[in-house]
Amino acid sequence: MSTPDDQTSLLVRSMPFAGVLGIEEVTAEPGRVEASLDWDPSRCTSGGVLHGGVLMALADSLGGFCAFLNLPEGAVGTTTIESKTNFLRAVREGRVTAVARPLHSGRMIIVVDTELRDDRGRLVARVTQTQAVLSPRGEDA
């Protein structure tokens, strides 16, 4: 079994933007992907609030990783084709932890639900995204 450091390194190697975002402590298996990032002034909008785009990017990164772990045989990757975010609470300090879980894993699409919580366990945002399953070039899914 790989460690969170191994899985974080894998995520950053396969998705360099995850490193730019500061995603850490990745644990991943097909049924659940978890990671976190710290609040930082460089990631904020006015008033010291963690930017919504940072939260969305965290959820999209984990959702894509979760979808990848649930690819059907013969598929080569995924891409986000739809994403719905509900922001429920501002983050002004601490750490955000996200957990992505597959809701549907099909031959052509994978739907992932991601909950983001602050370091007190309060729900900050919820993201549902649809990932298209990519087949080898020239083949139908």
Short mmCIF file of N, CA and C in Angstrom, two decimals:
data_model
loop_
_atom_site.label_atom_id
_atom_site.label_comp_id
_atom_site.label_asym_id
_atom_site.label_seq_id
_atom_site.Cartn_x
_atom_site.Cartn_y
_atom_site.Cartn_z
N MET A 1 0.85 -1.19 0.00
CA MET A 1 0.00 0.00 0.00
C MET A 1 0.89 1.24 0.00
N SER A 2 0.55 2.20 -0.83
CA SER A 2 1.36 3.41 -0.92
C SER A 2 0.96 4.41 0.17
N THR A 3 1.91 5.27 0.49
CA THR A 3 1.70 6.27 1.54
C THR A 3 1.08 7.53 0.94
N PRO A 4 0.53 8.43 1.80
CA PRO A 4 0.04 9.72 1.29
C PRO A 4 1.10 10.50 0.53
N ASP A 5 2.38 10.42 0.97
CA ASP A 5 3.45 11.11 0.25
C ASP A 5 3.60 10.54 -1.16
N ASP A 6 3.53 9.20 -1.30
CA ASP A 6 3.62 8.56 -2.61
C ASP A 6 2.45 8.98 -3.49
N GLN A 7 1.25 8.98 -2.93
CA GLN A 7 0.07 9.31 -3.71
C GLN A 7 0.03 10.80 -4.06
N THR A 8 0.51 11.66 -3.17
CA THR A 8 0.60 13.08 -3.47
C THR A 8 1.59 13.29 -4.61
N SER A 9 2.73 12.62 -4.55
CA SER A 9 3.74 12.72 -5.61
C SER A 9 3.18 12.24 -6.95
N LEU A 10 2.44 11.14 -6.93
CA LEU A 10 1.82 10.62 -8.15
C LEU A 10 0.84 11.64 -8.73
N LEU A 11 0.00 12.23 -7.88
CA LEU A 11 -0.96 13.22 -8.36
C LEU A 11 -0.25 14.41 -8.98
N VAL A 12 0.78 14.91 -8.31
CA VAL A 12 1.49 16.09 -8.81
C VAL A 12 2.25 15.77 -10.10
N ARG A 13 2.82 14.57 -10.21
CA ARG A 13 3.51 14.19 -11.45
C ARG A 13 2.53 14.08 -12.61
N SER A 14 1.36 13.52 -12.36
CA SER A 14 0.39 13.34 -13.44
C SER A 14 -0.44 14.58 -13.71
N MET A 15 -0.53 15.48 -12.73
CA MET A 15 -1.32 16.70 -12.83
C MET A 15 -0.52 17.83 -12.16
N PRO A 16 0.44 18.42 -12.86
CA PRO A 16 1.31 19.43 -12.24
C PRO A 16 0.56 20.58 -11.56
N PHE A 17 -0.61 20.93 -12.05
CA PHE A 17 -1.38 22.02 -11.44
C PHE A 17 -1.72 21.71 -9.98
N ALA A 18 -1.83 20.44 -9.62
CA ALA A 18 -2.09 20.07 -8.23
C ALA A 18 -0.97 20.57 -7.32
N GLY A 19 0.26 20.59 -7.81
CA GLY A 19 1.38 21.12 -7.06
C GLY A 19 1.30 22.63 -6.93
N VAL A 20 0.89 23.30 -8.00
CA VAL A 20 0.72 24.76 -7.97
C VAL A 20 -0.34 25.14 -6.93
N LEU A 21 -1.40 24.35 -6.88
CA LEU A 21 -2.48 24.61 -5.91
C LEU A 21 -2.04 24.37 -4.47
N GLY A 22 -1.05 23.52 -4.28
CA GLY A 22 -0.61 23.19 -2.93
C GLY A 22 -1.35 22.00 -2.34
N ILE A 23 -1.89 21.13 -3.20
CA ILE A 23 -2.61 19.95 -2.71
C ILE A 23 -1.64 19.01 -2.00
N GLU A 24 -2.06 18.54 -0.81
CA GLU A 24 -1.22 17.68 0.02
C GLU A 24 -2.05 16.52 0.59
N GLU A 25 -1.33 15.59 1.21
CA GLU A 25 -1.93 14.49 1.97
C GLU A 25 -2.94 13.69 1.15
N VAL A 26 -2.57 13.34 -0.06
CA VAL A 26 -3.47 12.58 -0.93
C VAL A 26 -3.51 11.12 -0.48
N THR A 27 -4.74 10.61 -0.33
CA THR A 27 -4.96 9.18 -0.18
C THR A 27 -6.00 8.81 -1.23
N ALA A 28 -5.74 7.72 -1.94
CA ALA A 28 -6.61 7.41 -3.07
C ALA A 28 -6.83 5.92 -3.24
N GLU A 29 -8.05 5.59 -3.51
CA GLU A 29 -8.48 4.26 -3.93
C GLU A 29 -9.71 4.49 -4.79
N PRO A 30 -10.18 3.52 -5.55
CA PRO A 30 -11.29 3.77 -6.47
C PRO A 30 -12.55 4.33 -5.82
N GLY A 31 -12.85 3.97 -4.60
CA GLY A 31 -14.08 4.42 -3.95
C GLY A 31 -13.97 5.72 -3.19
N ARG A 32 -12.73 6.27 -3.07
CA ARG A 32 -12.56 7.47 -2.24
C ARG A 32 -11.18 8.09 -2.48
N VAL A 33 -11.18 9.37 -2.82
CA VAL A 33 -9.92 10.11 -2.94
C VAL A 33 -10.02 11.29 -1.98
N GLU A 34 -9.01 11.47 -1.16
CA GLU A 34 -9.00 12.56 -0.18
C GLU A 34 -7.69 13.33 -0.28
N ALA A 35 -7.77 14.63 -0.09
CA ALA A 35 -6.58 15.49 -0.05
C ALA A 35 -6.96 16.79 0.61
N SER A 36 -5.95 17.61 0.89
CA SER A 36 -6.22 18.88 1.54
C SER A 36 -5.27 19.95 1.01
N LEU A 37 -5.61 21.19 1.35
CA LEU A 37 -4.71 22.32 1.10
C LEU A 37 -4.94 23.36 2.18
N ASP A 38 -3.91 24.13 2.41
CA ASP A 38 -3.95 25.16 3.44
C ASP A 38 -4.49 26.47 2.90
N TRP A 39 -5.20 27.20 3.77
CA TRP A 39 -5.54 28.58 3.47
C TRP A 39 -4.21 29.33 3.41
N ASP A 40 -4.11 30.24 2.46
CA ASP A 40 -2.91 31.06 2.33
C ASP A 40 -3.34 32.38 1.70
N PRO A 41 -2.78 33.51 2.12
CA PRO A 41 -3.19 34.79 1.55
C PRO A 41 -3.07 34.85 0.03
N SER A 42 -2.11 34.11 -0.54
CA SER A 42 -1.93 34.12 -1.99
C SER A 42 -3.06 33.41 -2.73
N ARG A 43 -3.91 32.69 -2.01
CA ARG A 43 -5.02 31.96 -2.61
C ARG A 43 -6.37 32.62 -2.30
N CYS A 44 -6.32 33.88 -1.86
CA CYS A 44 -7.53 34.54 -1.39
C CYS A 44 -8.04 35.62 -2.33
N THR A 45 -9.31 35.93 -2.13
CA THR A 45 -9.94 37.07 -2.74
C THR A 45 -9.98 38.17 -1.69
N SER A 46 -10.76 39.21 -1.91
CA SER A 46 -10.81 40.30 -0.93
C SER A 46 -11.31 39.80 0.42
N GLY A 47 -10.87 40.46 1.47
CA GLY A 47 -11.32 40.09 2.81
C GLY A 47 -10.68 38.83 3.35
N GLY A 48 -9.64 38.32 2.69
CA GLY A 48 -8.97 37.13 3.20
C GLY A 48 -9.75 35.84 3.05
N VAL A 49 -10.70 35.80 2.11
CA VAL A 49 -11.51 34.60 1.88
C VAL A 49 -10.84 33.75 0.80
N LEU A 50 -10.66 32.46 1.10
CA LEU A 50 -10.10 31.53 0.12
C LEU A 50 -10.93 31.61 -1.16
N HIS A 51 -10.26 31.82 -2.27
CA HIS A 51 -10.93 32.02 -3.56
C HIS A 51 -11.73 30.77 -3.96
N GLY A 52 -12.94 30.99 -4.44
CA GLY A 52 -13.78 29.88 -4.89
C GLY A 52 -13.14 29.06 -5.98
N GLY A 53 -12.35 29.70 -6.82
CA GLY A 53 -11.66 28.97 -7.88
C GLY A 53 -10.66 27.97 -7.33
N VAL A 54 -10.07 28.27 -6.19
CA VAL A 54 -9.15 27.33 -5.54
C VAL A 54 -9.93 26.11 -5.07
N LEU A 55 -11.09 26.35 -4.46
CA LEU A 55 -11.92 25.23 -4.00
C LEU A 55 -12.40 24.39 -5.18
N MET A 56 -12.83 25.06 -6.25
CA MET A 56 -13.28 24.33 -7.44
C MET A 56 -12.14 23.52 -8.06
N ALA A 57 -10.94 24.12 -8.11
CA ALA A 57 -9.79 23.43 -8.69
C ALA A 57 -9.39 22.22 -7.84
N LEU A 58 -9.47 22.35 -6.52
CA LEU A 58 -9.20 21.21 -5.64
C LEU A 58 -10.19 20.09 -5.93
N ALA A 59 -11.48 20.43 -5.99
CA ALA A 59 -12.50 19.42 -6.26
C ALA A 59 -12.33 18.80 -7.64
N ASP A 60 -12.03 19.62 -8.65
CA ASP A 60 -11.86 19.10 -10.00
C ASP A 60 -10.64 18.18 -10.09
N SER A 61 -9.57 18.53 -9.41
CA SER A 61 -8.37 17.70 -9.41
C SER A 61 -8.65 16.34 -8.78
N LEU A 62 -9.31 16.35 -7.62
CA LEU A 62 -9.61 15.07 -6.95
C LEU A 62 -10.65 14.28 -7.73
N GLY A 63 -11.65 14.99 -8.28
CA GLY A 63 -12.67 14.31 -9.07
C GLY A 63 -12.07 13.63 -10.29
N GLY A 64 -11.14 14.31 -10.94
CA GLY A 64 -10.48 13.71 -12.10
C GLY A 64 -9.65 12.51 -11.71
N PHE A 65 -8.95 12.59 -10.58
CA PHE A 65 -8.15 11.46 -10.09
C PHE A 65 -9.07 10.29 -9.74
N CYS A 66 -10.18 10.59 -9.07
CA CYS A 66 -11.15 9.55 -8.72
C CYS A 66 -11.71 8.89 -9.97
N ALA A 67 -12.07 9.71 -10.97
CA ALA A 67 -12.59 9.16 -12.22
C ALA A 67 -11.54 8.27 -12.88
N PHE A 68 -10.29 8.73 -12.89
CA PHE A 68 -9.21 7.94 -13.49
C PHE A 68 -9.11 6.56 -12.83
N LEU A 69 -9.25 6.53 -11.51
CA LEU A 69 -9.17 5.26 -10.77
C LEU A 69 -10.34 4.34 -11.05
N ASN A 70 -11.39 4.87 -11.68
CA ASN A 70 -12.59 4.09 -11.97
C ASN A 70 -12.82 3.89 -13.46
N LEU A 71 -11.78 4.07 -14.27
CA LEU A 71 -11.92 3.91 -15.71
C LEU A 71 -12.27 2.48 -16.09
N PRO A 72 -13.15 2.32 -17.09
CA PRO A 72 -13.42 0.98 -17.57
C PRO A 72 -12.23 0.45 -18.37
N GLU A 73 -12.16 -0.84 -18.53
CA GLU A 73 -11.08 -1.47 -19.28
C GLU A 73 -10.97 -0.88 -20.68
N GLY A 74 -9.76 -0.57 -21.09
CA GLY A 74 -9.51 -0.04 -22.42
C GLY A 74 -9.53 1.48 -22.52
N ALA A 75 -10.03 2.16 -21.51
CA ALA A 75 -10.07 3.63 -21.53
C ALA A 75 -8.68 4.17 -21.25
N VAL A 76 -8.41 5.39 -21.74
CA VAL A 76 -7.07 5.96 -21.57
C VAL A 76 -7.05 7.19 -20.67
N GLY A 77 -8.20 7.71 -20.29
CA GLY A 77 -8.23 8.90 -19.45
C GLY A 77 -9.63 9.46 -19.32
N THR A 78 -9.72 10.62 -18.70
CA THR A 78 -11.01 11.30 -18.53
C THR A 78 -10.80 12.79 -18.76
N THR A 79 -11.91 13.48 -18.94
CA THR A 79 -11.90 14.93 -18.99
C THR A 79 -13.22 15.43 -18.42
N THR A 80 -13.17 16.52 -17.67
CA THR A 80 -14.37 17.09 -17.08
C THR A 80 -15.23 17.70 -18.17
N ILE A 81 -16.51 17.31 -18.22
CA ILE A 81 -17.42 17.91 -19.20
C ILE A 81 -18.51 18.74 -18.53
N GLU A 82 -18.66 18.60 -17.22
CA GLU A 82 -19.65 19.40 -16.48
C GLU A 82 -19.25 19.41 -15.02
N SER A 83 -19.46 20.56 -14.37
CA SER A 83 -19.15 20.67 -12.95
C SER A 83 -20.12 21.65 -12.32
N LYS A 84 -20.69 21.25 -11.19
CA LYS A 84 -21.66 22.06 -10.46
C LYS A 84 -21.14 22.24 -9.04
N THR A 85 -20.98 23.49 -8.62
CA THR A 85 -20.45 23.79 -7.30
C THR A 85 -21.46 24.57 -6.48
N ASN A 86 -21.67 24.14 -5.25
CA ASN A 86 -22.42 24.91 -4.26
C ASN A 86 -21.44 25.35 -3.19
N PHE A 87 -21.28 26.68 -3.05
CA PHE A 87 -20.45 27.23 -1.98
C PHE A 87 -21.33 27.46 -0.77
N LEU A 88 -20.92 26.95 0.38
CA LEU A 88 -21.77 27.00 1.56
C LEU A 88 -21.18 27.80 2.72
N ARG A 89 -19.87 28.03 2.70
CA ARG A 89 -19.23 28.71 3.82
C ARG A 89 -17.90 29.28 3.35
N ALA A 90 -17.56 30.48 3.80
CA ALA A 90 -16.27 31.09 3.49
C ALA A 90 -15.18 30.45 4.34
N VAL A 91 -13.99 30.36 3.77
CA VAL A 91 -12.82 29.86 4.49
C VAL A 91 -11.86 31.03 4.66
N ARG A 92 -11.58 31.40 5.91
CA ARG A 92 -10.72 32.53 6.21
C ARG A 92 -9.43 32.14 6.93
N GLU A 93 -9.27 30.85 7.18
CA GLU A 93 -8.07 30.36 7.87
C GLU A 93 -8.07 28.84 7.82
N GLY A 94 -6.96 28.27 8.24
CA GLY A 94 -6.89 26.82 8.42
C GLY A 94 -6.64 26.02 7.16
N ARG A 95 -7.33 24.92 7.07
CA ARG A 95 -7.09 23.92 6.03
C ARG A 95 -8.43 23.44 5.50
N VAL A 96 -8.47 23.12 4.22
CA VAL A 96 -9.65 22.54 3.59
C VAL A 96 -9.30 21.11 3.18
N THR A 97 -10.18 20.18 3.54
CA THR A 97 -10.02 18.79 3.15
C THR A 97 -11.17 18.41 2.24
N ALA A 98 -10.83 17.76 1.14
CA ALA A 98 -11.84 17.34 0.17
C ALA A 98 -11.85 15.83 0.06
N VAL A 99 -13.05 15.28 -0.10
CA VAL A 99 -13.22 13.84 -0.31
C VAL A 99 -14.09 13.65 -1.54
N ALA A 100 -13.54 12.95 -2.53
CA ALA A 100 -14.26 12.67 -3.78
C ALA A 100 -14.65 11.20 -3.82
N ARG A 101 -15.91 10.96 -4.22
CA ARG A 101 -16.43 9.58 -4.32
C ARG A 101 -17.17 9.43 -5.63
N PRO A 102 -17.02 8.29 -6.29
CA PRO A 102 -17.77 8.08 -7.53
C PRO A 102 -19.25 7.82 -7.23
N LEU A 103 -20.12 8.48 -7.97
CA LEU A 103 -21.56 8.22 -7.89
C LEU A 103 -22.00 7.25 -8.98
N HIS A 104 -21.30 7.33 -10.13
CA HIS A 104 -21.62 6.47 -11.27
C HIS A 104 -20.35 6.24 -12.07
N SER A 105 -20.05 5.00 -12.37
CA SER A 105 -18.89 4.67 -13.20
C SER A 105 -19.37 3.84 -14.38
N GLY A 106 -19.51 4.52 -15.52
CA GLY A 106 -20.01 3.84 -16.71
C GLY A 106 -18.95 3.74 -17.79
N ARG A 107 -19.38 3.23 -18.95
CA ARG A 107 -18.47 3.08 -20.08
C ARG A 107 -18.12 4.42 -20.72
N MET A 108 -19.05 5.40 -20.65
CA MET A 108 -18.84 6.67 -21.34
C MET A 108 -18.70 7.86 -20.40
N ILE A 109 -19.29 7.78 -19.22
CA ILE A 109 -19.18 8.87 -18.25
C ILE A 109 -18.98 8.33 -16.84
N ILE A 110 -18.33 9.16 -16.04
CA ILE A 110 -18.16 8.88 -14.62
C ILE A 110 -18.60 10.14 -13.89
N VAL A 111 -19.48 9.98 -12.90
CA VAL A 111 -19.96 11.12 -12.11
C VAL A 111 -19.35 11.01 -10.72
N VAL A 112 -18.77 12.13 -10.26
CA VAL A 112 -18.07 12.16 -8.98
C VAL A 112 -18.66 13.26 -8.10
N ASP A 113 -18.84 12.95 -6.82
CA ASP A 113 -19.31 13.91 -5.82
C ASP A 113 -18.14 14.21 -4.89
N THR A 114 -17.88 15.51 -4.67
CA THR A 114 -16.78 15.91 -3.80
C THR A 114 -17.29 16.86 -2.73
N GLU A 115 -17.02 16.52 -1.47
CA GLU A 115 -17.33 17.39 -0.34
C GLU A 115 -16.04 18.04 0.13
N LEU A 116 -16.10 19.34 0.40
CA LEU A 116 -14.97 20.09 0.92
C LEU A 116 -15.34 20.61 2.30
N ARG A 117 -14.48 20.36 3.28
CA ARG A 117 -14.75 20.75 4.67
C ARG A 117 -13.58 21.53 5.24
N ASP A 118 -13.90 22.46 6.14
CA ASP A 118 -12.84 23.22 6.81
C ASP A 118 -12.25 22.36 7.93
N ASP A 119 -11.24 22.92 8.61
CA ASP A 119 -10.57 22.11 9.62
C ASP A 119 -11.38 21.90 10.90
N ARG A 120 -12.58 22.47 10.94
CA ARG A 120 -13.52 22.17 12.04
C ARG A 120 -14.60 21.19 11.59
N GLY A 121 -14.46 20.66 10.37
CA GLY A 121 -15.40 19.66 9.86
C GLY A 121 -16.65 20.23 9.23
N ARG A 122 -16.73 21.55 9.08
CA ARG A 122 -17.93 22.18 8.51
C ARG A 122 -17.87 22.12 6.98
N LEU A 123 -19.02 21.82 6.39
CA LEU A 123 -19.11 21.73 4.94
C LEU A 123 -18.92 23.11 4.33
N VAL A 124 -17.93 23.24 3.47
CA VAL A 124 -17.58 24.50 2.82
C VAL A 124 -18.19 24.57 1.42
N ALA A 125 -18.12 23.46 0.70
CA ALA A 125 -18.64 23.39 -0.66
C ALA A 125 -18.91 21.95 -1.03
N ARG A 126 -19.77 21.79 -2.03
CA ARG A 126 -20.05 20.47 -2.58
C ARG A 126 -20.03 20.59 -4.09
N VAL A 127 -19.32 19.67 -4.72
CA VAL A 127 -19.15 19.71 -6.17
C VAL A 127 -19.56 18.37 -6.75
N THR A 128 -20.39 18.43 -7.78
CA THR A 128 -20.73 17.24 -8.55
C THR A 128 -20.23 17.46 -9.96
N GLN A 129 -19.46 16.52 -10.45
CA GLN A 129 -18.93 16.68 -11.80
C GLN A 129 -19.10 15.43 -12.63
N THR A 130 -19.20 15.66 -13.92
CA THR A 130 -19.30 14.57 -14.88
C THR A 130 -18.00 14.54 -15.68
N GLN A 131 -17.41 13.38 -15.74
CA GLN A 131 -16.17 13.15 -16.47
C GLN A 131 -16.46 12.26 -17.68
N ALA A 132 -16.03 12.69 -18.85
CA ALA A 132 -16.13 11.86 -20.05
C ALA A 132 -15.00 10.84 -20.01
N VAL A 133 -15.30 9.61 -20.37
CA VAL A 133 -14.30 8.56 -20.47
C VAL A 133 -13.67 8.66 -21.86
N LEU A 134 -12.34 8.74 -21.89
CA LEU A 134 -11.62 8.86 -23.15
C LEU A 134 -11.11 7.49 -23.59
N SER A 135 -11.41 7.15 -24.83
CA SER A 135 -10.94 5.88 -25.37
C SER A 135 -9.73 6.15 -26.26
N PRO A 136 -9.00 5.11 -26.62
CA PRO A 136 -7.85 5.33 -27.52
C PRO A 136 -8.30 6.04 -28.79
N ARG A 137 -7.44 6.84 -29.34
CA ARG A 137 -7.73 7.65 -30.53
C ARG A 137 -8.36 6.78 -31.62
N GLY A 138 -9.47 7.29 -32.13
CA GLY A 138 -10.15 6.62 -33.23
C GLY A 138 -11.12 5.53 -32.84
N GLU A 139 -11.26 5.28 -31.53
CA GLU A 139 -12.18 4.24 -31.07
C GLU A 139 -13.31 4.86 -30.28
N ASP A 140 -14.50 4.27 -30.35
CA ASP A 140 -15.63 4.72 -29.52
C ASP A 140 -15.49 4.13 -28.14
N ALA A 141 -16.03 4.85 -27.17
CA ALA A 141 -15.99 4.36 -25.78
C ALA A 141 -16.92 3.19 -25.61
#
